[in-house]
Each structure stands twice: as structure tokens, then as C-alpha cells.
């Protein structure tokens, strides 16, 4: 069983399937319920390329489909990319239902840090911070989450960073002038907005820009006590 996320709906989806097929497995592929059409097109192309229908089957749907697949004793392995919470649920149901030693490959979220000291070129640091923290609207496990800056360069670096944040353009991802598109859906927007609202109420929002109408999240700089 291969269960893939929505943030890289073609690359991770096909990577999981290709690895499982290369190892001699038949595959039941469940894409994220937000991105089933990309997965359907990918599977159509794989079938057209010669992978038998009986070897690769697409099973789109929500958490109920994933739960049915990962709790079935006939499954001989699971590859999953997604949240840590969901990975723990899969681990638990596999332990109850699958054969002992059934492989479970889980790639879950990252909490990634960048450390900037006084030897860094601030222009390069700000460029990389903007790219890693805000491109893809932060919706990838490799995105920068926590920034650590040496005290004696912090004021200047944060001023430059805020200037860079002001220049980020939010809008339609099809437009070349767009730096940041929307987040994946309203549910994600609400989770992130609530996180920012909590930080704002605690006086920890250092800087934020304004977002257009739609499921957008404005670039926001929040002070934290630790990772």
C-alpha cells in the first residue's frame, strides 16, 4: 500500500509506486484526497506504459480508505508520507492486523532550523530564508521552521528579512510574477491562522504582511522560545 501526500502529488506518488514495483510488489496506491486527479492521470500513464492493471491499482478516497488498506492482513507493506499523527495511527492498526515484521516506511513532517552567525553574508541568508520558509507557502516537510540568529547581527538581519517579506507577491501560481500561492484548502488556512492568532495574542508576532482574498496566508515572522 502506498499512501502519498498532496504537497508533491506527482513526485512522491510516483516515487513510492516505482520503488515498490521495482522490489517486486503489486501496489494499491491511495493519493491524498485533495489531489486525486493528478494521481489518476499518473496511473493511466503507467498502465499505458505497460504496467498491468492487476499490478497497480488506484484507490482514491479519504481517511476511511487509508484505514481500510492499512488494517488489512493481506497487506505486505506500507509506504506513507504525511503527518506524524497519521503515521502513528497506521503503525498501531498494522500492529494489530498485519503479520509480524510487516514493513512500514513513514516519512513525516520536519521541524527544520537554520542557524545564521556573524560569518554569513546577510543578503545570502535572507535570500535562502525567504526561499525555504515561504516558497510553496511553507507546505513541505523541508521548509524552514525555526531561524536562529547570532545576537550581534540579529537586528540588521531581521530588518532585511522584513524588507524581503514585503516584496513577496501573493496570487495565482500560474502567473510568473507570483511568489506565493494559496495554501491547499480552507482547513489548512484555519489551522495556520489560528496558530498566528495565538502568537499575536501573546505578543510574539514580530512582523506580518497582508494576504489577498482567498485561502492565502500572509508571510509572518513569529518569535518562539525554542524548537
PDB file of C-alpha atoms in Angstrom:
ATOM      1  CA  UNK A   1       0.000   0.000   0.000  1.00  0.00           C
ATOM      2  CA  UNK A   2       1.351   3.418  -0.994  1.00  0.00           C
ATOM      3  CA  UNK A   3      -0.225   6.498   0.642  1.00  0.00           C
ATOM      4  CA  UNK A   4       1.041   9.820  -0.668  1.00  0.00           C
ATOM      5  CA  UNK A   5       0.525  13.488   0.302  1.00  0.00           C
ATOM      6  CA  UNK A   6      -0.952  16.424  -1.581  1.00  0.00           C
ATOM      7  CA  UNK A   7       2.053  18.758  -1.454  1.00  0.00           C
ATOM      8  CA  UNK A   8       4.080  16.784  -4.032  1.00  0.00           C
ATOM      9  CA  UNK A   9       1.151  14.995  -5.673  1.00  0.00           C
ATOM     10  CA  UNK A  10       3.108  13.557  -8.605  1.00  0.00           C
ATOM     11  CA  UNK A  11       6.720  13.167  -7.444  1.00  0.00           C
ATOM     12  CA  UNK A  12       6.094  11.372  -4.142  1.00  0.00           C
ATOM     13  CA  UNK A  13       3.151   9.419  -5.548  1.00  0.00           C
ATOM     14  CA  UNK A  14       5.175   8.006  -8.449  1.00  0.00           C
ATOM     15  CA  UNK A  15       8.315   7.569  -6.342  1.00  0.00           C
ATOM     16  CA  UNK A  16       6.576   5.337  -3.832  1.00  0.00           C
ATOM     17  CA  UNK A  17       4.962   3.260  -6.570  1.00  0.00           C
ATOM     18  CA  UNK A  18       8.140   2.884  -8.624  1.00  0.00           C
ATOM     19  CA  UNK A  19      10.147   1.727  -5.605  1.00  0.00           C
ATOM     20  CA  UNK A  20       7.516  -0.820  -4.609  1.00  0.00           C
ATOM     21  CA  UNK A  21       7.189  -2.163  -8.166  1.00  0.00           C
ATOM     22  CA  UNK A  22      10.965  -2.392  -8.564  1.00  0.00           C
ATOM     23  CA  UNK A  23      11.106  -4.509  -5.406  1.00  0.00           C
ATOM     24  CA  UNK A  24       8.622  -6.962  -6.925  1.00  0.00           C
ATOM     25  CA  UNK A  25       5.386  -5.860  -5.302  1.00  0.00           C
ATOM     26  CA  UNK A  26       1.934  -5.205  -6.626  1.00  0.00           C
ATOM     27  CA  UNK A  27       0.711  -1.813  -5.439  1.00  0.00           C
ATOM     28  CA  UNK A  28      -2.509  -0.359  -4.074  1.00  0.00           C
ATOM     29  CA  UNK A  29      -1.997   3.404  -4.413  1.00  0.00           C
ATOM     30  CA  UNK A  30      -4.026   5.868  -2.329  1.00  0.00           C
ATOM     31  CA  UNK A  31      -3.307   9.520  -3.103  1.00  0.00           C
ATOM     32  CA  UNK A  32      -4.285  12.387  -0.825  1.00  0.00           C
ATOM     33  CA  UNK A  33      -7.981  13.148  -1.100  1.00  0.00           C
ATOM     34  CA  UNK A  34      -7.140  16.737  -2.143  1.00  0.00           C
ATOM     35  CA  UNK A  35      -5.241  15.675  -5.285  1.00  0.00           C
ATOM     36  CA  UNK A  36      -6.845  12.564  -6.848  1.00  0.00           C
ATOM     37  CA  UNK A  37      -6.896  13.801 -10.452  1.00  0.00           C
ATOM     38  CA  UNK A  38      -3.101  14.070 -10.725  1.00  0.00           C
ATOM     39  CA  UNK A  39      -2.810  10.553  -9.328  1.00  0.00           C
ATOM     40  CA  UNK A  40      -5.415   9.225 -11.748  1.00  0.00           C
ATOM     41  CA  UNK A  41      -3.557  10.708 -14.699  1.00  0.00           C
ATOM     42  CA  UNK A  42      -0.258   9.280 -13.451  1.00  0.00           C
ATOM     43  CA  UNK A  43      -1.714   5.774 -13.068  1.00  0.00           C
ATOM     44  CA  UNK A  44      -3.316   5.991 -16.518  1.00  0.00           C
ATOM     45  CA  UNK A  45       0.115   6.775 -17.979  1.00  0.00           C
ATOM     46  CA  UNK A  46       1.752   3.935 -16.032  1.00  0.00           C
ATOM     47  CA  UNK A  47      -0.833   1.495 -17.338  1.00  0.00           C
ATOM     48  CA  UNK A  48      -0.338   2.831 -20.867  1.00  0.00           C
ATOM     49  CA  UNK A  49       3.418   2.306 -20.442  1.00  0.00           C
ATOM     50  CA  UNK A  50       2.859  -1.388 -19.769  1.00  0.00           C
ATOM     51  CA  UNK A  51       2.370  -1.814 -16.018  1.00  0.00           C
ATOM     52  CA  UNK A  52      -0.505  -4.329 -15.744  1.00  0.00           C
ATOM     53  CA  UNK A  53      -3.773  -3.209 -14.190  1.00  0.00           C
ATOM     54  CA  UNK A  54      -3.538  -6.141 -11.810  1.00  0.00           C
ATOM     55  CA  UNK A  55      -0.125  -4.926 -10.597  1.00  0.00           C
ATOM     56  CA  UNK A  56      -1.063  -1.300  -9.951  1.00  0.00           C
ATOM     57  CA  UNK A  57      -4.485  -0.193  -8.734  1.00  0.00           C
ATOM     58  CA  UNK A  58      -5.615   3.319  -7.807  1.00  0.00           C
ATOM     59  CA  UNK A  59      -7.803   3.638  -4.711  1.00  0.00           C
ATOM     60  CA  UNK A  60      -8.650   7.321  -4.177  1.00  0.00           C
ATOM     61  CA  UNK A  61     -10.540   8.491  -1.137  1.00  0.00           C
ATOM     62  CA  UNK A  62     -10.239   9.910   2.336  1.00  0.00           C
ATOM     63  CA  UNK A  63      -9.011   8.582   5.684  1.00  0.00           C
ATOM     64  CA  UNK A  64     -11.556   5.741   5.599  1.00  0.00           C
ATOM     65  CA  UNK A  65      -9.868   4.243   2.528  1.00  0.00           C
ATOM     66  CA  UNK A  66      -6.432   4.586   4.107  1.00  0.00           C
ATOM     67  CA  UNK A  67      -7.672   2.945   7.306  1.00  0.00           C
ATOM     68  CA  UNK A  68      -9.164   0.025   5.384  1.00  0.00           C
ATOM     69  CA  UNK A  69      -5.957  -0.548   3.444  1.00  0.00           C
ATOM     70  CA  UNK A  70      -3.513  -0.334   6.349  1.00  0.00           C
ATOM     71  CA  UNK A  71      -5.594  -2.568   8.633  1.00  0.00           C
ATOM     72  CA  UNK A  72      -5.957  -5.394   6.095  1.00  0.00           C
ATOM     73  CA  UNK A  73      -3.996  -8.524   6.995  1.00  0.00           C
ATOM     74  CA  UNK A  74      -3.287  -9.197   3.294  1.00  0.00           C
ATOM     75  CA  UNK A  75      -1.070  -6.101   3.030  1.00  0.00           C
ATOM     76  CA  UNK A  76       2.631  -6.989   2.974  1.00  0.00           C
ATOM     77  CA  UNK A  77       3.974  -3.461   3.466  1.00  0.00           C
ATOM     78  CA  UNK A  78       3.011   0.216   3.689  1.00  0.00           C
ATOM     79  CA  UNK A  79       4.824   3.293   2.368  1.00  0.00           C
ATOM     80  CA  UNK A  80       3.405   6.526   3.779  1.00  0.00           C
ATOM     81  CA  UNK A  81       4.242  10.211   3.527  1.00  0.00           C
ATOM     82  CA  UNK A  82       2.229  12.587   5.690  1.00  0.00           C
ATOM     83  CA  UNK A  83       1.739  13.717   9.260  1.00  0.00           C
ATOM     84  CA  UNK A  84       3.352  12.133  12.297  1.00  0.00           C
ATOM     85  CA  UNK A  85      -0.073  11.670  13.897  1.00  0.00           C
ATOM     86  CA  UNK A  86      -1.397   9.668  10.957  1.00  0.00           C
ATOM     87  CA  UNK A  87       1.805   7.606  10.840  1.00  0.00           C
ATOM     88  CA  UNK A  88       1.296   6.605  14.478  1.00  0.00           C
ATOM     89  CA  UNK A  89      -2.287   5.546  13.740  1.00  0.00           C
ATOM     90  CA  UNK A  90      -1.107   3.415  10.801  1.00  0.00           C
ATOM     91  CA  UNK A  91       1.594   1.861  12.958  1.00  0.00           C
ATOM     92  CA  UNK A  92      -0.990   0.919  15.593  1.00  0.00           C
ATOM     93  CA  UNK A  93      -3.502  -0.669  13.202  1.00  0.00           C
ATOM     94  CA  UNK A  94      -0.752  -2.566  11.369  1.00  0.00           C
ATOM     95  CA  UNK A  95       0.500  -3.959  14.672  1.00  0.00           C
ATOM     96  CA  UNK A  96      -2.967  -5.281  15.397  1.00  0.00           C
ATOM     97  CA  UNK A  97      -3.814  -6.677  11.966  1.00  0.00           C
ATOM     98  CA  UNK A  98      -0.741  -7.351   9.820  1.00  0.00           C
ATOM     99  CA  UNK A  99       1.791 -10.126  10.050  1.00  0.00           C
ATOM    100  CA  UNK A 100       4.699  -9.567  12.471  1.00  0.00           C
ATOM    101  CA  UNK A 101       7.528  -7.726  10.748  1.00  0.00           C
ATOM    102  CA  UNK A 102       5.371  -6.203   8.008  1.00  0.00           C
ATOM    103  CA  UNK A 103       7.428  -3.237   6.750  1.00  0.00           C
ATOM    104  CA  UNK A 104       6.160   0.273   7.405  1.00  0.00           C
ATOM    105  CA  UNK A 105       8.034   3.163   5.785  1.00  0.00           C
ATOM    106  CA  UNK A 106       6.892   6.527   7.194  1.00  0.00           C
ATOM    107  CA  UNK A 107       8.175   9.892   6.037  1.00  0.00           C
ATOM    108  CA  UNK A 108       6.622  12.515   8.290  1.00  0.00           C
ATOM    109  CA  UNK A 109       6.891  16.239   8.949  1.00  0.00           C
ATOM    110  CA  UNK A 110      10.095  18.146   9.558  1.00  0.00           C
ATOM    111  CA  UNK A 111      10.931  20.851  12.093  1.00  0.00           C
ATOM    112  CA  UNK A 112      13.856  22.356  10.267  1.00  0.00           C
ATOM    113  CA  UNK A 113      16.208  25.023  11.592  1.00  0.00           C
ATOM    114  CA  UNK A 114      18.627  27.477  10.000  1.00  0.00           C
ATOM    115  CA  UNK A 115      21.479  28.936  12.052  1.00  0.00           C
ATOM    116  CA  UNK A 116      22.889  32.290  10.907  1.00  0.00           C
ATOM    117  CA  UNK A 117      26.096  33.504  12.563  1.00  0.00           C
ATOM    118  CA  UNK A 118      28.277  36.549  12.009  1.00  0.00           C
ATOM    119  CA  UNK A 119      30.274  34.874   9.223  1.00  0.00           C
ATOM    120  CA  UNK A 120      27.205  34.671   6.969  1.00  0.00           C
ATOM    121  CA  UNK A 121      26.537  37.147   4.200  1.00  0.00           C
ATOM    122  CA  UNK A 122      23.179  38.613   5.284  1.00  0.00           C
ATOM    123  CA  UNK A 123      21.988  39.048   1.690  1.00  0.00           C
ATOM    124  CA  UNK A 124      22.521  35.369   1.007  1.00  0.00           C
ATOM    125  CA  UNK A 125      20.971  34.358   4.330  1.00  0.00           C
ATOM    126  CA  UNK A 126      17.826  36.412   3.700  1.00  0.00           C
ATOM    127  CA  UNK A 127      17.521  35.018   0.168  1.00  0.00           C
ATOM    128  CA  UNK A 128      17.675  31.461   1.487  1.00  0.00           C
ATOM    129  CA  UNK A 129      15.328  32.166   4.413  1.00  0.00           C
ATOM    130  CA  UNK A 130      12.683  33.578   2.066  1.00  0.00           C
ATOM    131  CA  UNK A 131      13.046  30.666  -0.338  1.00  0.00           C
ATOM    132  CA  UNK A 132      12.892  27.951   2.305  1.00  0.00           C
ATOM    133  CA  UNK A 133      10.291  29.406   4.679  1.00  0.00           C
ATOM    134  CA  UNK A 134       7.791  30.962   2.295  1.00  0.00           C
ATOM    135  CA  UNK A 135       8.020  29.388  -1.158  1.00  0.00           C
ATOM    136  CA  UNK A 136       5.418  26.627  -1.538  1.00  0.00           C
ATOM    137  CA  UNK A 137       3.716  28.673   1.221  1.00  0.00           C
ATOM    138  CA  UNK A 138       5.755  26.588   3.657  1.00  0.00           C
ATOM    139  CA  UNK A 139       3.737  23.476   2.809  1.00  0.00           C
ATOM    140  CA  UNK A 140       6.574  20.981   2.531  1.00  0.00           C
ATOM    141  CA  UNK A 141       8.449  18.943   5.103  1.00  0.00           C
ATOM    142  CA  UNK A 142      11.769  20.516   4.075  1.00  0.00           C
ATOM    143  CA  UNK A 143      10.591  24.101   4.729  1.00  0.00           C
ATOM    144  CA  UNK A 144      12.430  26.296   7.234  1.00  0.00           C
ATOM    145  CA  UNK A 145      10.544  26.398  10.540  1.00  0.00           C
ATOM    146  CA  UNK A 146      12.938  27.873  13.116  1.00  0.00           C
ATOM    147  CA  UNK A 147      15.524  30.584  12.492  1.00  0.00           C
ATOM    148  CA  UNK A 148      18.392  31.068  14.955  1.00  0.00           C
ATOM    149  CA  UNK A 149      20.400  34.285  14.544  1.00  0.00           C
ATOM    150  CA  UNK A 150      23.524  35.387  16.406  1.00  0.00           C
ATOM    151  CA  UNK A 151      22.639  38.294  18.707  1.00  0.00           C
ATOM    152  CA  UNK A 152      25.013  40.906  17.337  1.00  0.00           C
ATOM    153  CA  UNK A 153      23.729  40.556  13.740  1.00  0.00           C
ATOM    154  CA  UNK A 154      20.067  39.873  14.533  1.00  0.00           C
ATOM    155  CA  UNK A 155      18.674  43.410  14.263  1.00  0.00           C
ATOM    156  CA  UNK A 156      20.161  44.054  10.841  1.00  0.00           C
ATOM    157  CA  UNK A 157      19.248  40.612   9.505  1.00  0.00           C
ATOM    158  CA  UNK A 158      15.646  40.814  10.714  1.00  0.00           C
ATOM    159  CA  UNK A 159      15.260  44.259   9.158  1.00  0.00           C
ATOM    160  CA  UNK A 160      16.488  42.887   5.830  1.00  0.00           C
ATOM    161  CA  UNK A 161      14.224  39.850   6.199  1.00  0.00           C
ATOM    162  CA  UNK A 162      11.158  42.023   6.776  1.00  0.00           C
ATOM    163  CA  UNK A 163      12.042  44.019   3.672  1.00  0.00           C
ATOM    164  CA  UNK A 164      12.245  40.793   1.685  1.00  0.00           C
ATOM    165  CA  UNK A 165       8.903  39.627   3.060  1.00  0.00           C
ATOM    166  CA  UNK A 166       7.280  42.877   1.902  1.00  0.00           C
ATOM    167  CA  UNK A 167       8.423  42.143  -1.649  1.00  0.00           C
ATOM    168  CA  UNK A 168       6.818  38.694  -1.861  1.00  0.00           C
ATOM    169  CA  UNK A 169       3.863  38.702  -4.250  1.00  0.00           C
ATOM    170  CA  UNK A 170       0.843  36.520  -3.447  1.00  0.00           C
ATOM    171  CA  UNK A 171      -1.580  35.437  -6.153  1.00  0.00           C
ATOM    172  CA  UNK A 172      -2.322  32.920  -8.883  1.00  0.00           C
ATOM    173  CA  UNK A 173       0.569  30.413  -9.112  1.00  0.00           C
ATOM    174  CA  UNK A 174       0.204  30.329 -12.910  1.00  0.00           C
ATOM    175  CA  UNK A 175       1.426  33.942 -13.067  1.00  0.00           C
ATOM    176  CA  UNK A 176       5.208  34.323 -13.348  1.00  0.00           C
ATOM    177  CA  UNK A 177       5.045  37.380 -11.077  1.00  0.00           C
ATOM    178  CA  UNK A 178       3.588  35.299  -8.226  1.00  0.00           C
ATOM    179  CA  UNK A 179       5.925  34.230  -5.415  1.00  0.00           C
ATOM    180  CA  UNK A 180       3.346  32.649  -3.110  1.00  0.00           C
ATOM    181  CA  UNK A 181       0.139  30.836  -3.968  1.00  0.00           C
ATOM    182  CA  UNK A 182      -2.672  29.878  -1.593  1.00  0.00           C
ATOM    183  CA  UNK A 183      -2.487  27.094   0.962  1.00  0.00           C
ATOM    184  CA  UNK A 184      -4.113  23.802  -0.020  1.00  0.00           C
ATOM    185  CA  UNK A 185      -7.598  24.349   1.431  1.00  0.00           C
ATOM    186  CA  UNK A 186      -9.710  26.191   3.991  1.00  0.00           C
ATOM    187  CA  UNK A 187      -8.940  23.643   6.711  1.00  0.00           C
ATOM    188  CA  UNK A 188      -5.205  24.291   6.368  1.00  0.00           C
ATOM    189  CA  UNK A 189      -5.793  28.033   6.276  1.00  0.00           C
ATOM    190  CA  UNK A 190      -7.761  27.860   9.524  1.00  0.00           C
ATOM    191  CA  UNK A 191      -5.088  25.834  11.321  1.00  0.00           C
ATOM    192  CA  UNK A 192      -2.315  28.237  10.327  1.00  0.00           C
ATOM    193  CA  UNK A 193      -4.430  31.340  11.001  1.00  0.00           C
ATOM    194  CA  UNK A 194      -5.283  30.072  14.485  1.00  0.00           C
ATOM    195  CA  UNK A 195      -1.586  29.482  15.184  1.00  0.00           C
ATOM    196  CA  UNK A 196      -0.765  33.047  14.112  1.00  0.00           C
ATOM    197  CA  UNK A 197      -3.696  34.460  16.118  1.00  0.00           C
ATOM    198  CA  UNK A 198      -2.420  32.715  19.250  1.00  0.00           C
ATOM    199  CA  UNK A 199       1.071  34.110  18.728  1.00  0.00           C
ATOM    200  CA  UNK A 200      -0.374  37.575  18.108  1.00  0.00           C
ATOM    201  CA  UNK A 201      -2.386  37.459  21.322  1.00  0.00           C
ATOM    202  CA  UNK A 202       0.820  36.576  23.179  1.00  0.00           C
ATOM    203  CA  UNK A 203       2.750  39.439  21.586  1.00  0.00           C
ATOM    204  CA  UNK A 204       5.061  37.134  19.630  1.00  0.00           C
ATOM    205  CA  UNK A 205       4.272  38.269  16.067  1.00  0.00           C
ATOM    206  CA  UNK A 206       7.260  40.403  15.049  1.00  0.00           C
ATOM    207  CA  UNK A 207       6.125  41.184  11.515  1.00  0.00           C
ATOM    208  CA  UNK A 208       3.434  40.196   9.030  1.00  0.00           C
ATOM    209  CA  UNK A 209       2.244  41.281   5.621  1.00  0.00           C
ATOM    210  CA  UNK A 210      -1.296  41.301   4.230  1.00  0.00           C
ATOM    211  CA  UNK A 211      -2.884  38.486   2.246  1.00  0.00           C
ATOM    212  CA  UNK A 212      -5.367  38.847  -0.631  1.00  0.00           C
ATOM    213  CA  UNK A 213      -8.826  37.300  -0.506  1.00  0.00           C
ATOM    214  CA  UNK A 214      -8.925  33.530  -0.773  1.00  0.00           C
ATOM    215  CA  UNK A 215      -7.095  30.735   1.023  1.00  0.00           C
ATOM    216  CA  UNK A 216      -3.905  32.740   1.409  1.00  0.00           C
ATOM    217  CA  UNK A 217      -1.654  33.077   4.459  1.00  0.00           C
ATOM    218  CA  UNK A 218       0.459  36.221   4.645  1.00  0.00           C
ATOM    219  CA  UNK A 219       4.180  35.763   5.373  1.00  0.00           C
ATOM    220  CA  UNK A 220       4.536  36.093   9.143  1.00  0.00           C
ATOM    221  CA  UNK A 221       7.530  36.293  11.468  1.00  0.00           C
ATOM    222  CA  UNK A 222       6.892  34.842  14.945  1.00  0.00           C
ATOM    223  CA  UNK A 223       9.177  34.791  17.991  1.00  0.00           C
ATOM    224  CA  UNK A 224       9.475  31.394  19.689  1.00  0.00           C
ATOM    225  CA  UNK A 225      11.196  30.208  22.876  1.00  0.00           C
ATOM    226  CA  UNK A 226      12.692  27.127  21.239  1.00  0.00           C
ATOM    227  CA  UNK A 227      12.231  24.434  18.635  1.00  0.00           C
TER     228      UNK A 227
END
